[in-house]
Amino acid sequence: MRISTSHRTTRQLGTALVISAALSLGLSACKSSPEAQDEAAQNQPITLSDPEDLLQTDDTMLAVRVNFGGDLPGAIREMGADENWQLIANLLEDPVTLFKSEPDVQVDLSALDTERPLYVTLSRMGNEDFLDAAGLGLPTRDEEWPTFALYRALLPTDDPALMATQFDQLVADFNADKPRSPLATRSFEGPGFLRVEIAAMMNSTRLPPGERMEQAQSWLNALDLENLALPTAAAFRPTAAYNAFVEADSELAVWTRFDALTHLGILEASMSRATNSRHTSGEPGLARFRMENLSRLATASVLNDPVAAENEDISIHLDATAEGAFFLDTVLTRTSQGARVGEAARSTVELPQIGGSHFLALDWSVDLASVSETIIAPFWELQSKDTAVTSINDLAANDMLARLGQTQTAVPMLTALAQYPMALITTAAFSNTAVPMARAGTLRAFALPQGGQLPVGMAAAMVFDNTPGMREQLQQLLTMGQMALPIGLDAALIERDDDAIELRLALGTTVSEAFEGTEMQSVSEATFELDLNKLGQLRALIPAQAGLNSFDRITFASHDGEGYHSYRIAMDAPGETVARTADNDATLLTAPTFRCRTELAAAAFYNLENLGSDAHAKADAYLGTFSERADRCIEPTHPYAAQAKARLEMAREWASQLEDSSQPVESVY
């Protein structure tokens, strides 16, 4: 077998996963009542009847769903995407084509039913000890460091036994050709599908030398995979995002819970350059390396905040049509806190409907003032080494954004943006009080005739709450704007009957011309359209690096549903863009009142970032902060209490080996 890329099969499974905690109920002691009997039934494991029943096992961090043979592969290739996306295109078109392109490969996957979806999940099994400790900002042992990741492929087939034989042959051929990056597998037959557990190497710098195939198989065999625990009926959560994931006919879809993304972020960090450096300065250097790694690995837990969480889970969908349209959808299930924020954000405002031919159109309406009174600030926003963080602007001084950029890990930041988006947006909106935030707005941009002073023009109307001093503040900003843009900027302030003040702007025309004869429209959700064909000759001036050469029209739409919200980005799709809808069949997840993991991880994140100076003082601050917070949130009877105490002693031992000033470690890359 000849496969040109050394990690090809691993990447086939892993690339799609990168695109991008079970809940238990108490059992009443009264068994004679109907309520108690129903509750007892709810705590029984669900019956395994199809592959979807394995998507919400307690170990699942992320799931990918593939529907074969659609139009998405062609759309991806038309985009001129990189090699990873080309691999995904091949997988979506036909998994066999991934191997048939190699000259000497004989592949038989005839037992695979490509008319049904294939699922691949990423599991935390085999790395639990590392993830649990790192997620709390506690030391991890060298032997616990992830070297393999467990992928679970759920292959649709009418003949699981034949499918197992064919897949085993495929893996055997691959391992014979690529012994340095082996795959170890175990297969289990299910009703109408084959479950394949795959151990794939993920961190070669940490993998001891030797027979890697044997190491992979030994690691896999040590896991209790035959008795995979199914979720209970009570723990199974048919949320809107999950239902959209399993029920939609999307060609490629991803689903995850935000709580599970913490562990995915830790795995990502464990493969970063910084956490795999070579310590070359003896015992003090090794101690510094280990302690600073506690801070690096804690990032995902610090950014993941269950108290501030507005969304429980998310599904992401990619689709395309034969006519060349491309769709990106997201569906997010709200938590109880998210429902309160969503209710506060709802706002229907009457705005002028600006006519004419426009290449850009934007409408939005959100009551940020009400949202600001409803959101819960994430813990990391309230913490810093010296002073409390009160706004996004303060973060620069506290190095939060700079640190996230330096870690080169995307999962924690993406988690924060999607888990509590309104908390972030509101903080950013109100951090600069010099520029008031509009409650709603409409904007249209258009090409102007050649020979004029400007190539493009704009007309916009924005509505502000008519609070004391608002008119004066807007007038001052207008004066500054007209001084900065003396050519063609016209404006008007209008007192409205709904306790609001409307600002109308026109660039390249006048307010009276732009708004002449306009009717009013109700705006309650966000929409966006960019039609490059309406730019005319100006389109040739758009630089190639802007990435707009592959599409003519880009649109955006949002939807506020019962217990969820959804968004759609469409490219070259004709007509009106409508966001995806879903059924939410789960009660809203109640936000907890404490965030033990987040606060404990923050002790390491903030105190152990850089131990090049004052190392002992910083280590003492970490140990003291962790101990104080652990006393509050880890009961002595908690199953992890003894483990936490033992690992904290490891940290004390490392701290005793530190020097107050030491050289940074050397990278192995």
Short mmCIF file of C-alpha atoms in Angstrom, two decimals, residues 9 17 51 63 77 151 153 229 242 256 297 336 361 470 482 641:
data_model
loop_
_atom_site.label_atom_id
_atom_site.label_comp_id
_atom_site.label_asym_id
_atom_site.label_seq_id
_atom_site.Cartn_x
_atom_site.Cartn_y
_atom_site.Cartn_z
CA THR A 9 -5.58 8.08 7.75
CA LEU A 17 -12.93 16.97 14.01
CA PRO A 51 -25.36 4.65 15.91
CA ALA A 63 -18.87 14.34 16.97
CA ARG A 77 -12.53 22.30 -4.57
CA TYR A 151 -11.49 8.12 17.73
CA ALA A 153 -16.04 5.55 13.91
CA ALA A 229 -21.65 2.79 28.94
CA TYR A 242 -28.15 17.94 18.76
CA THR A 256 -20.22 19.36 20.68
CA LEU A 297 -2.91 23.75 30.12
CA SER A 336 -31.46 29.07 31.33
CA ALA A 361 -27.25 45.82 3.08
CA MET A 470 -27.64 61.42 24.10
CA GLN A 482 -17.79 65.79 9.30
CA ALA A 641 -10.54 15.17 46.83
#
